[in-house]
Structures are given as structure tokens and as C-alpha cells.
């Protein structure tokens, strides 16, 4: 159980490092394409671009995660899952704000 929590915590740290690029790209796409384009970009295009840039700039970071028992594929899957959860929470908060105001 403790190992699983450590893996999830490490994967969340990886996810947090992908958020600035993903959010920046997705906001740009969302500005021109609307909310649906933002959602699509946040889950696919922005996240993939974040992975590519991490691959080019911080290739050695994957060694840290591999030594902690997390493969690159698992990192990417956890990041997509965290992105999906973030998007769901964001949509819920946005709808809540719309209904309140």
C-alpha cells in the first residue's frame, strides 16, 4: 500500500511538471476554438506536446521515475488520468460558478 502511494505521489509530481505547457497550449487553442477545443487540447494535444518537450529537455528525469518503479508508459497514463480528473473538476467548478452568478 505504501509503495502504491509513493508511485502515485511521484506520478503526480511528473504531472505537475507537464501542466504549465499543457495549460498554455490549451488556453491558446481554447481562445480560438472555444471550450470544446480547450477540452480536447488539454487531454490530447497539449499533453502530448508536454511529453515531447519533456522528452527533449529533461530526458534524465525519466531515470528518476524508472528507479522508483514507474515506467514511462505508466507516467504518461497517470498524467492523462490526472489531466482528465483536473478537467472534470474544472468543468464542475465552471458550471457551479455559472449557476451561482
XYZ file of C-alpha atoms in Angstrom:
101
model
C 0.000 0.000 0.000
C 2.796 2.391 0.922
C 4.575 1.588 -2.343
C 1.440 2.363 -4.342
C 1.043 5.755 -2.649
C 4.686 6.568 -3.377
C 4.191 5.698 -7.041
C 1.065 7.851 -7.263
C 2.811 10.752 -5.484
C 5.774 10.534 -7.883
C 3.454 10.319 -10.892
C 1.569 13.371 -9.631
C 4.857 15.291 -9.415
C 5.519 14.377 -13.043
C 2.015 15.519 -13.964
C 2.509 18.861 -12.202
C 5.613 19.456 -14.308
C 3.579 18.994 -17.509
C 0.730 21.335 -16.512
C 2.268 24.735 -17.454
C 2.971 23.744 -21.062
C -0.287 21.835 -21.384
C -2.333 24.671 -19.957
C -0.591 27.302 -22.053
C -1.132 25.404 -25.296
C -4.704 24.529 -24.368
C -5.606 28.107 -23.446
C -4.242 29.290 -26.790
C -6.258 26.670 -28.648
C -9.315 27.361 -26.491
C -9.114 31.084 -27.188
C -9.587 30.472 -30.901
C -11.668 27.288 -30.782
C -13.842 27.561 -27.693
C -14.408 25.321 -24.711
C -14.646 22.049 -26.625
C -11.328 22.753 -28.354
C -9.782 23.571 -24.977
C -11.011 20.280 -23.501
C -9.739 18.288 -26.463
C -6.402 20.078 -26.419
C -5.976 19.685 -22.656
C -6.487 15.934 -22.840
C -4.601 15.195 -26.052
C -2.663 17.849 -27.941
C -1.314 19.896 -25.014
C -0.430 16.808 -23.025
C 1.391 15.210 -25.956
C 3.304 18.424 -26.588
C 4.277 18.479 -22.901
C 5.575 14.929 -23.189
C 7.594 15.753 -26.305
C 9.153 18.808 -24.677
C 9.929 16.847 -21.502
C 11.480 14.146 -23.664
C 13.727 16.690 -25.380
C 14.628 18.882 -22.413
C 14.556 16.591 -19.361
C 15.389 13.161 -20.681
C 17.238 12.228 -17.488
C 14.163 12.811 -15.335
C 12.726 9.536 -16.552
C 15.643 7.738 -14.905
C 14.477 9.013 -11.506
C 10.974 7.690 -12.075
C 12.264 4.402 -13.500
C 14.392 3.903 -10.375
C 11.251 4.439 -8.319
C 9.431 1.696 -10.195
C 7.451 3.750 -12.710
C 7.847 3.225 -16.425
C 7.487 5.992 -18.983
C 4.235 4.475 -20.192
C 2.842 4.468 -16.651
C 3.857 8.107 -16.182
C 2.028 9.072 -19.331
C -1.072 7.104 -18.330
C -1.112 8.625 -14.842
C -0.638 12.090 -16.351
C -3.571 11.577 -18.699
C -5.695 10.348 -15.792
C -4.740 13.361 -13.654
C -5.462 15.647 -16.626
C -8.859 14.027 -17.042
C -9.645 14.481 -13.335
C -8.461 18.097 -13.465
C -10.660 18.753 -16.464
C -13.710 17.196 -14.784
C -13.152 19.250 -11.613
C -12.621 22.398 -13.696
C -15.829 21.835 -15.649
C -17.725 21.206 -12.418
C -16.384 24.417 -10.862
C -17.108 26.417 -14.030
C -20.707 25.130 -14.121
C -21.107 25.867 -10.413
C -19.915 29.439 -10.924
C -22.266 29.864 -13.911
C -25.243 28.706 -11.851
C -24.383 30.866 -8.847
C -23.760 34.088 -10.727
